[in-house]
Short mmCIF file of C-alpha atoms in Angstrom, two decimals:
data_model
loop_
_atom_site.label_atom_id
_atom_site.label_comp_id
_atom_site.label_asym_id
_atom_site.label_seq_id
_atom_site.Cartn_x
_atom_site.Cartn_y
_atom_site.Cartn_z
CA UNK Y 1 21.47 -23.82 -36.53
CA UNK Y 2 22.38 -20.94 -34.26
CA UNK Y 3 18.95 -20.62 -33.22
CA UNK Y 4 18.32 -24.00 -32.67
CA UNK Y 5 21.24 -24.14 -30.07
CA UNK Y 6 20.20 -20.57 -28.32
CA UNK Y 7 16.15 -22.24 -28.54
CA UNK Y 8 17.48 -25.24 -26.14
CA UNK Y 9 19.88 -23.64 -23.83
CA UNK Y 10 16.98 -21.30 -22.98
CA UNK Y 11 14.92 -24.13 -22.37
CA UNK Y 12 18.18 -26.01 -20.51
CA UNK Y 13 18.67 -22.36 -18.48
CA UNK Y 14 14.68 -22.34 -17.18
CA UNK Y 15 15.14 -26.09 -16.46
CA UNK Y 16 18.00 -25.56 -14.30
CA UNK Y 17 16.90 -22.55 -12.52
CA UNK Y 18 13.49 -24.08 -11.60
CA UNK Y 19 15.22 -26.86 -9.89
CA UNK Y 20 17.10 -23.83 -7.76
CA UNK Y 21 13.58 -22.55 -7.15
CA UNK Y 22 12.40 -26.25 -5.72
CA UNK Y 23 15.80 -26.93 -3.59
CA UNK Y 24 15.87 -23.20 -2.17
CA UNK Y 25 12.14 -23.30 -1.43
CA UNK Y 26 12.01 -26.98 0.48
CA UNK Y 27 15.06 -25.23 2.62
CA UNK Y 28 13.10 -22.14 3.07
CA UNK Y 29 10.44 -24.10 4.74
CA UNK Y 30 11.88 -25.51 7.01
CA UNK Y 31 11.79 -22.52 9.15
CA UNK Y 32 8.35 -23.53 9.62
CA UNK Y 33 6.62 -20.23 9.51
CA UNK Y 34 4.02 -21.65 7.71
CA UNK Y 35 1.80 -24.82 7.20
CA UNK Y 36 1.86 -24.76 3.67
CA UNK Y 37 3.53 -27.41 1.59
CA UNK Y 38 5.13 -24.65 -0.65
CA UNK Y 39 7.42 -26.80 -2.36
CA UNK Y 40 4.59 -29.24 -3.52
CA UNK Y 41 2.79 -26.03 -4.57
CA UNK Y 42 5.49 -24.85 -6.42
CA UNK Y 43 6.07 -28.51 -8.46
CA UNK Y 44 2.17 -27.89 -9.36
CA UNK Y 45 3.00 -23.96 -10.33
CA UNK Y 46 5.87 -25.40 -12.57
CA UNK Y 47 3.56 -28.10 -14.13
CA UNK Y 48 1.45 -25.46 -15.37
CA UNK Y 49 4.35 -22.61 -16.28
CA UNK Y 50 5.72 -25.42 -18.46
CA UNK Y 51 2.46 -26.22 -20.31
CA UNK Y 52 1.13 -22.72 -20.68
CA UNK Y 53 5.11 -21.92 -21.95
CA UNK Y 54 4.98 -24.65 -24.45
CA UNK Y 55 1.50 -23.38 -25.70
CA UNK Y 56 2.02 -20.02 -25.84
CA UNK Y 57 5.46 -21.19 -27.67
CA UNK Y 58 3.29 -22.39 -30.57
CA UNK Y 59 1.07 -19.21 -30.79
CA UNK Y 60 0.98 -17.36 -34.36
CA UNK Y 61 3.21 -14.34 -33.80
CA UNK Y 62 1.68 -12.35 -36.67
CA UNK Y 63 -2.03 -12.95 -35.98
CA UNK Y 64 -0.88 -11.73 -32.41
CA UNK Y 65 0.75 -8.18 -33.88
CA UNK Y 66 -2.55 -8.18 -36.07
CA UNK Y 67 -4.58 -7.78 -33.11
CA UNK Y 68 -1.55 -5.80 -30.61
CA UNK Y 69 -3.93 -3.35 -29.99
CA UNK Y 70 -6.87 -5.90 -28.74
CA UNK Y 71 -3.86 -7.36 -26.30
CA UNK Y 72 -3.20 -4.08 -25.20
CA UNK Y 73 -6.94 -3.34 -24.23
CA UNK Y 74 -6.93 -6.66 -22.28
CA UNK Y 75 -3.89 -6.12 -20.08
CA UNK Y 76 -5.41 -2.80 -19.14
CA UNK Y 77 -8.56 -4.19 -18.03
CA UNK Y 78 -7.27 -6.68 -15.95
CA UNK Y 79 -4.88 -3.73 -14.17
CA UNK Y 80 -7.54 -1.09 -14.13
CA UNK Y 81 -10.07 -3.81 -12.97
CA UNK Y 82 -7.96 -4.73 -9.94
CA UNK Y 83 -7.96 -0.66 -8.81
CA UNK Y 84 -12.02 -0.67 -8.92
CA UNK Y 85 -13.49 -2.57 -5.38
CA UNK Y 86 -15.42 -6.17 -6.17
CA UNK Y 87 -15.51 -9.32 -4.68
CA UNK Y 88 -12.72 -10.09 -6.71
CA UNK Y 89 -10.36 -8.10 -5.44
CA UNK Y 90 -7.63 -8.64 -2.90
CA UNK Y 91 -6.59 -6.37 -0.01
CA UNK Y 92 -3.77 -7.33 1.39
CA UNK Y 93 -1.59 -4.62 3.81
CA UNK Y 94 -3.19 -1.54 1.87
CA UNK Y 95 -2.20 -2.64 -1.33
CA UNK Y 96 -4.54 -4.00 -4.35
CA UNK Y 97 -2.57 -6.51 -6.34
CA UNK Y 98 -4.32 -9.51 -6.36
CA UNK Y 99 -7.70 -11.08 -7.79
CA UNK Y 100 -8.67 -14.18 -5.79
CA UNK Y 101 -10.97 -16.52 -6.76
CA UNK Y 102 -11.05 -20.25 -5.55
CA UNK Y 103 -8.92 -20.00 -3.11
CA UNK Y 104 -6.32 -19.63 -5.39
CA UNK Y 105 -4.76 -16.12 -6.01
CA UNK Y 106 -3.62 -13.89 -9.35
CA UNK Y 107 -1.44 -11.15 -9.75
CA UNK Y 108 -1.92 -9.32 -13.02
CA UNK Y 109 0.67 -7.29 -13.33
CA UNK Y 110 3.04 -10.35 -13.16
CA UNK Y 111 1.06 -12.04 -16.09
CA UNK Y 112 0.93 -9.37 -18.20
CA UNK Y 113 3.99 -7.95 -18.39
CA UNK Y 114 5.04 -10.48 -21.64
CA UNK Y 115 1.98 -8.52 -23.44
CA UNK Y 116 3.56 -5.26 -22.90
CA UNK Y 117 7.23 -5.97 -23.95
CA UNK Y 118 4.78 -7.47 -27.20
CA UNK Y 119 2.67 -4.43 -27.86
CA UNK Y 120 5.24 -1.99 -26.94
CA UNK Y 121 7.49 -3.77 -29.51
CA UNK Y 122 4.77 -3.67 -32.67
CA UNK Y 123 3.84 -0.20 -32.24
CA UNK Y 124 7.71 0.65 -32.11
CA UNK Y 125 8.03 -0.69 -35.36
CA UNK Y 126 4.74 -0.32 -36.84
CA UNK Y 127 6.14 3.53 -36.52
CA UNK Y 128 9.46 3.59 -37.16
CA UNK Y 129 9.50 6.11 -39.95
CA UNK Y 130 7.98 8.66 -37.89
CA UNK Y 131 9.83 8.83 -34.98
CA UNK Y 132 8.00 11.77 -33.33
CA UNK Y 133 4.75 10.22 -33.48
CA UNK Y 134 6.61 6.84 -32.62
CA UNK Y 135 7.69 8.25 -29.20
CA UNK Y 136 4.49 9.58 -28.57
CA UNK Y 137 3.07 6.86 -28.43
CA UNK Y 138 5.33 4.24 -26.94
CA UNK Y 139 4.75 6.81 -23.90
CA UNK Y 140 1.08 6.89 -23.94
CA UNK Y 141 1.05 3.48 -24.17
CA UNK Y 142 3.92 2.94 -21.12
CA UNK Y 143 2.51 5.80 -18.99
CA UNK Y 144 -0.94 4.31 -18.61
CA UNK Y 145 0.39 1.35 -17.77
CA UNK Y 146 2.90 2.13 -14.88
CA UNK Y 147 0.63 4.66 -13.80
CA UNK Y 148 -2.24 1.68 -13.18
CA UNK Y 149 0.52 -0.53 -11.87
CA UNK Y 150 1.83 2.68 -9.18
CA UNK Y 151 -1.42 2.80 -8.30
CA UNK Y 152 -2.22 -0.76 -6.88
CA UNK Y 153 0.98 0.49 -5.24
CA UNK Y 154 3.14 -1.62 -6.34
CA UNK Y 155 6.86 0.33 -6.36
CA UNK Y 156 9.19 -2.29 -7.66
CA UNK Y 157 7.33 -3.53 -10.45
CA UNK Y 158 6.43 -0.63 -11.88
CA UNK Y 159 10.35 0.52 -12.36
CA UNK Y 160 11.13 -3.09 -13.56
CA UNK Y 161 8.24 -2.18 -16.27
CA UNK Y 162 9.42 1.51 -16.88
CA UNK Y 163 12.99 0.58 -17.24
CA UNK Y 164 11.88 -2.09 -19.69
CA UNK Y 165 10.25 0.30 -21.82
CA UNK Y 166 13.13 2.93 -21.90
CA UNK Y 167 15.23 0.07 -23.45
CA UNK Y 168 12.53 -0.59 -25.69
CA UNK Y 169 12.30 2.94 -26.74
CA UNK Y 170 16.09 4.09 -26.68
CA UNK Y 171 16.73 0.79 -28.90
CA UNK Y 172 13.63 1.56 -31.39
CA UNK Y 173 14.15 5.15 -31.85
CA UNK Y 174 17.58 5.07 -33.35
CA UNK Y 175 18.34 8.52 -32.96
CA UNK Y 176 21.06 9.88 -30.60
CA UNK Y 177 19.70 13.09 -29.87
CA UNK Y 178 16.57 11.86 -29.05
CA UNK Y 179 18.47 9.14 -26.99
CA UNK Y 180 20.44 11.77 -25.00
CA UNK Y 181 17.69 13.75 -24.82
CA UNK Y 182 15.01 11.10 -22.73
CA UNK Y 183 17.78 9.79 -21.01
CA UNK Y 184 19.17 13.35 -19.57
CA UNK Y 185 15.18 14.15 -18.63
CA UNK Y 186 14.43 10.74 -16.61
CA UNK Y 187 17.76 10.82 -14.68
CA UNK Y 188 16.54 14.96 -14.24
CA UNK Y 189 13.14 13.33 -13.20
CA UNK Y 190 14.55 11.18 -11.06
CA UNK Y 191 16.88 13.00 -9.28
CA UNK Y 192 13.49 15.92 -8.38
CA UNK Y 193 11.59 12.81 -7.91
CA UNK Y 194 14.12 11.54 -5.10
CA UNK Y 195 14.25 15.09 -2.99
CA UNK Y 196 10.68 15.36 -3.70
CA UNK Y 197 10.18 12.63 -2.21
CA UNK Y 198 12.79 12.79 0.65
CA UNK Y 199 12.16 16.33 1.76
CA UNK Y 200 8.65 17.47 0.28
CA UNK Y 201 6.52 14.41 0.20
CA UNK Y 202 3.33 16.95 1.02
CA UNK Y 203 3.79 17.96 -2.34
CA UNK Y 204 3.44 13.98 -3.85
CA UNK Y 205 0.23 13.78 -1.20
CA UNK Y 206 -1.20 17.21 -3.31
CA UNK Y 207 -1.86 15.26 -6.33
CA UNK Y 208 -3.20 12.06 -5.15
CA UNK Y 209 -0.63 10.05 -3.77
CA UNK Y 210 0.37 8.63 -0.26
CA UNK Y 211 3.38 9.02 1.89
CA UNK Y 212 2.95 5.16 2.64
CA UNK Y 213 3.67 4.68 -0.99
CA UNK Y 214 7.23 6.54 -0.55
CA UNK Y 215 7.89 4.84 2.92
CA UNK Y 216 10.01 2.39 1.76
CA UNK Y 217 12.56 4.42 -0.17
CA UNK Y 218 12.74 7.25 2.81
CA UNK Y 219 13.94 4.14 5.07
CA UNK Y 220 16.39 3.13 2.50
CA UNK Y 221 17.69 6.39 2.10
CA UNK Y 222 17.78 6.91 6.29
CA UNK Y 223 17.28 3.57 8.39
CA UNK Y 224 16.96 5.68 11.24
CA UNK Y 225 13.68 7.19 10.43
CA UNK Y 226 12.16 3.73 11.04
CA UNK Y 227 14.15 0.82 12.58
CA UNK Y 228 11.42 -1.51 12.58
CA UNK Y 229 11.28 -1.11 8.85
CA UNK Y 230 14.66 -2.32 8.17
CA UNK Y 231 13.85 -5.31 10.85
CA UNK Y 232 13.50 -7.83 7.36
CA UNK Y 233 16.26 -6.60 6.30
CA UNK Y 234 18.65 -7.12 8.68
CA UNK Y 235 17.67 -10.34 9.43
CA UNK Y 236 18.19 -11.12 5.66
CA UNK Y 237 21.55 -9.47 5.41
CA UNK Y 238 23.04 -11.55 8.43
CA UNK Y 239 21.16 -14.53 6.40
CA UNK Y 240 23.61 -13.81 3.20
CA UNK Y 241 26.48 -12.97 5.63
CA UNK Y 242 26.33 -16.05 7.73
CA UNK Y 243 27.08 -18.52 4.63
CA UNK Y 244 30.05 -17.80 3.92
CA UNK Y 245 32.05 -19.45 2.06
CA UNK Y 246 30.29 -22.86 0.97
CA UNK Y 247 26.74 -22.03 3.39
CA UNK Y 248 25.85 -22.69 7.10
CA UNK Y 249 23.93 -26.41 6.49
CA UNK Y 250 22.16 -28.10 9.03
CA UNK Y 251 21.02 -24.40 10.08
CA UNK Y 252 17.77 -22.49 8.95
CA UNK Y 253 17.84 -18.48 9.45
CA UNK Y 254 14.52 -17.03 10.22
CA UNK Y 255 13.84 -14.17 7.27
CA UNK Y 256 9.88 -13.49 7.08
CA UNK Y 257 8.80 -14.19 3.14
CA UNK Y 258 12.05 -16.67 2.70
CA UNK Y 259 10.39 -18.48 0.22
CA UNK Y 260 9.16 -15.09 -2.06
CA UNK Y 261 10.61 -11.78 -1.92
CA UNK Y 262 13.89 -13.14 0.30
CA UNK Y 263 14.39 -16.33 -1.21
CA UNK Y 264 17.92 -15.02 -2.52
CA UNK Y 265 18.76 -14.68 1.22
CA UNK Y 266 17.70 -18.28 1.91
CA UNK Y 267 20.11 -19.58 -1.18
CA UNK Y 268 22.90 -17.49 0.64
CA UNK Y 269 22.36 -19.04 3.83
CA UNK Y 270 22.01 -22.37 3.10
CA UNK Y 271 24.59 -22.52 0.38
CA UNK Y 272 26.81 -19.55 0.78
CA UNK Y 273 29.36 -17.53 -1.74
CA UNK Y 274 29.05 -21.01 -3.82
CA UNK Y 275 25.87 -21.27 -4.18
CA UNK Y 276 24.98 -17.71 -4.64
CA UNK Y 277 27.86 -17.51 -7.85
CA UNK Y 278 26.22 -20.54 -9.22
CA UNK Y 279 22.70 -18.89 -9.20
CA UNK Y 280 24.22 -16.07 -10.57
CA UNK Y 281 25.74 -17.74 -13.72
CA UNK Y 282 22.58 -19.42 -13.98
CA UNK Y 283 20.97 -16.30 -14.42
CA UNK Y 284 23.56 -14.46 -16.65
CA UNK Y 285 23.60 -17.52 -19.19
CA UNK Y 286 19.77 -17.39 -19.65
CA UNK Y 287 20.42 -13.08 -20.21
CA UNK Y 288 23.17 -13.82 -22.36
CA UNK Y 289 21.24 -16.45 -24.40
CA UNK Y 290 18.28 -13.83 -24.67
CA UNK Y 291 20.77 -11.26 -25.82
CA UNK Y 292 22.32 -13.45 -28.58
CA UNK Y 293 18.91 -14.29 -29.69
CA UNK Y 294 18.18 -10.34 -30.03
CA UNK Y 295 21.28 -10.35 -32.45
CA UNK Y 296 20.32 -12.92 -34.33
CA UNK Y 297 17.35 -11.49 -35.68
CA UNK Y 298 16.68 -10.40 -38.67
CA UNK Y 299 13.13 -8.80 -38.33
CA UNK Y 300 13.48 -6.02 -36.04
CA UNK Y 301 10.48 -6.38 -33.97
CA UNK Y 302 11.95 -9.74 -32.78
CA UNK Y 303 15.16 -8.35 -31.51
CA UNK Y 304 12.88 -5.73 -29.62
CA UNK Y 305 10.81 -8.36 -27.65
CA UNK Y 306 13.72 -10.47 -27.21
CA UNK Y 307 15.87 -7.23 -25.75
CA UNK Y 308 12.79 -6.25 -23.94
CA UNK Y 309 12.99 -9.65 -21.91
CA UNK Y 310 16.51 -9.56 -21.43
CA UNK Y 311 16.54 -6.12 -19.88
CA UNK Y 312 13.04 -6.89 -17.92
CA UNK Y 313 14.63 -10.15 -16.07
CA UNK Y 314 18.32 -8.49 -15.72
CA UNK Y 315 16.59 -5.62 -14.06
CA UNK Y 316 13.93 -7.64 -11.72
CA UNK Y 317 17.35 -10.21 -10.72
CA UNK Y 318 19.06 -7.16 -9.99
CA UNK Y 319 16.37 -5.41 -8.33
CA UNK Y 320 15.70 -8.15 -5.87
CA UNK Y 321 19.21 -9.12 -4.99
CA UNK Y 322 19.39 -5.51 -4.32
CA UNK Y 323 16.86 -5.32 -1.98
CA UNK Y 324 17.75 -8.46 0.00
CA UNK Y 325 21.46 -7.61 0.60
CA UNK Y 326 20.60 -3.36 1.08
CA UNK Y 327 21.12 -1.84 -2.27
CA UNK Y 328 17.78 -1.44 -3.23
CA UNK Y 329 14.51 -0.01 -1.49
CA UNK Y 330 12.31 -3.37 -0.39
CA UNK Y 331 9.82 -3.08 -2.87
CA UNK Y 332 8.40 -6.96 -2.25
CA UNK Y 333 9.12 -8.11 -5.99
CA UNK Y 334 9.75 -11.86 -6.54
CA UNK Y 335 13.16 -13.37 -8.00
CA UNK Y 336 12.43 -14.54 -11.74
CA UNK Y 337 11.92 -18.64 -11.58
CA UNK Y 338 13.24 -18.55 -8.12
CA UNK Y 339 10.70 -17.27 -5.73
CA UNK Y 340 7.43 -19.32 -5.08
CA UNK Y 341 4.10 -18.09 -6.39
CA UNK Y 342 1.69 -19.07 -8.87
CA UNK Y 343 1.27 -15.78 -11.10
CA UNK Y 344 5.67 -15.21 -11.21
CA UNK Y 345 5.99 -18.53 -12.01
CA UNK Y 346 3.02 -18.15 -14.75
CA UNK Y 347 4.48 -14.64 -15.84
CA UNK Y 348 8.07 -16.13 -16.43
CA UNK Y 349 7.14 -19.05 -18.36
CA UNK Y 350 4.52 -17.07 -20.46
CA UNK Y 351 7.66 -14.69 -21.15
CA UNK Y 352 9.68 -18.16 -22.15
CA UNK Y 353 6.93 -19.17 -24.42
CA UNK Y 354 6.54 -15.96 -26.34
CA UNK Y 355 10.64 -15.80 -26.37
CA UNK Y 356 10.42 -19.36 -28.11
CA UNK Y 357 7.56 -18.21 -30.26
CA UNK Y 358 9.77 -15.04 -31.59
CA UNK Y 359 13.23 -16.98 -32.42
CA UNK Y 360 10.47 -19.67 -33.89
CA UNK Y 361 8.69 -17.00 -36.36
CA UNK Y 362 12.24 -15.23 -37.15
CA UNK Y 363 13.31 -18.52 -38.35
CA UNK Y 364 10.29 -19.72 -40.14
CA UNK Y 365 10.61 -15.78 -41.86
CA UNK Y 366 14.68 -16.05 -42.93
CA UNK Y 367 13.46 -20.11 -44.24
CA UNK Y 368 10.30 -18.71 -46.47
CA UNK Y 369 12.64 -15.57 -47.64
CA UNK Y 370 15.42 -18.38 -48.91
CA UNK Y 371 12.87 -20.08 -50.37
CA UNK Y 372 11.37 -17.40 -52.31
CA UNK Y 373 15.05 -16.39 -53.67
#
């Protein structure tokens, strides 16, 4: 019964939060940067989320970990296929995310990020007894991954994808030495990483990497370095500052990508303290539902995927919020079910389906094991 009620507020929560995505978007057009009917392009984006959720929802969850390793081989083609030059490919400002085809445009890494929580989550149990070789490789498998994903560049999505396998690992491994252990050598990587990067970015450069790639973090640490970096966001700062109390309607702030990356600065404009606090509830009800659903589980591999979700949207909602209001580097992520694009709308709703799918299977599992007793 439980499950049943945490199955349809997840559904209620996506429901809900898409028609945030539809009102914030028709106000983030009116700015008229662009020509584009975004918010009909969005109700089309949303027509196909919802059908590709509720078919991927239905999907045989054990004849998928039968074949984890095939899944894993496809999501790396499709990353490693976007680095190699074809017609295919996308250029857009020196970065390689995209394949376009049609006229219409597809992000990969956005896609396939509800295969990795997957994969990552079978091979952590698949090798639970050994927890040496377990670790080994949950970080081959992650490493190749974020290092494809780095180099498209693509900064903020491959920490959202690194910090979702560290929860993945830290909650498979079960081992508190081992747990203090990765933890004390990423924040120790992190910190060398950060004055590496800040005063010795020659050094990054010596093994294959671009100071281009690092720009946007230098200028968060020091605005001053490059005021026309921070130009977006300032303008989306005063956008969240100017709402208020209850939002600044009948007026439309100019914030360049208000309908993607910034659309959190729109919804703070247009709808102020308010309607920011409702977004966020919004958002911690859906993390909260995914949460209890990760307790609820009584095959561990479940409450893996369904923790890997949680932490992978809590971290991407925090990670763009960040950004838009100057406590994160602008790394040019979208907001989960909020921002307008085909592939995050696609990604999210694949990750809803294969959430569905899991509390689905777990049930179906507990029902045949009362059965048999």
């Amino acid at each position: 019964m439980k499950r049943d009620i945490l199955y349809n507020r997840i559904i209620l929560s996506v429901f809900l939060l898409s028609l945030v995505s539809c009102v914030a978007i028709y106000f983030a057009q009116k700015t008229n940067q662009y020509n584009t009917n975004f918010l009909g392009m969005q109700l089309v984006f949303l027509t196909i989320g919802t059908l590709t959720c509720f078919g991927v929802s239905r999907l045989p969850v054990d004849f998928l970990r039968h074949h984890a390793i095939w899944l894993y081989a496809i999501m790396v083609i499709m990353l490693l296929g976007i680095l190699i030059p074809n017609p295919l490919v996308q250029n857009i400002n020196g970065a390689t995310r995209w394949y376009r085809f049609g006229g219409l445009s597809f992000q990969p890494s956005e896609v396939v990020k509800s295969i990795f929580i997957f994969v990552l989550a079978h091979f952590a149990v698949k090798y639970q007894a050994q927890k040496w070789k377990q670790l080994g490789i949950l970080t081959v498998l992650t490493g190749l991954v974020l290092l494809l994903i780095m180099k498209q560049p693509d900064l903020g999505t491959t920490i959202v994808y690194g910090v979702t396998a560290l929860a993945i690992i830290l909650l498979a491994i079960k081992s508190t030495k081992l747990m203090v252990g990765i933890i004390t050598l990423i924040l120790t990587t992190v910190t060398v990483g950060m004055y590496v990067v800040v005063y010795h970015i020659s050094l990054l450069e010596k093994i294959g990497f671009h100071a281009y790639q690092f720009a946007r973090i230098q200028t968060w640490l020091d605005p001053t370095t490059d005021p026309d970096a921070v130009y977006q966001l300032n303008l989306s700062m005063k956008a969240v500052g100017s709402g208020m109390m209850t939002g600044s309607s009948g007026t439309n702030a100019y914030i360049p990508e208000s309908h993607t990356d910034m659309i959190f600065s729109t919804i703070g404009h247009q709808f102020g303290f308010v309607g920011v606090s409702l977004l966020l509830i919004l958002f911690m009800l859906l993390i909260h539902q995914l949460i209890m659903a990760a307790l609820l589980m009584k095959n561990t591999f479940s409450s893996l995927v369904l923790a890997g979700f949680a932490v992978s949207f809590a971290f991407n909602i925090f990670e763009n919020i960040g950004m838009t209001v100057g406590l994160m580097p602008l790394t040019g992520i979208p907001l989960p079910f909020i921002s307008y694009g085909g592939s995050a709308v696609l990604g999210n709703f694949i990750a809803v389906g294969v959430v569905l799918a899991i509390i689905r299977s777990d049930a179906n599992l507990i029902e045949e094991k009362n059965q048999l007793s």
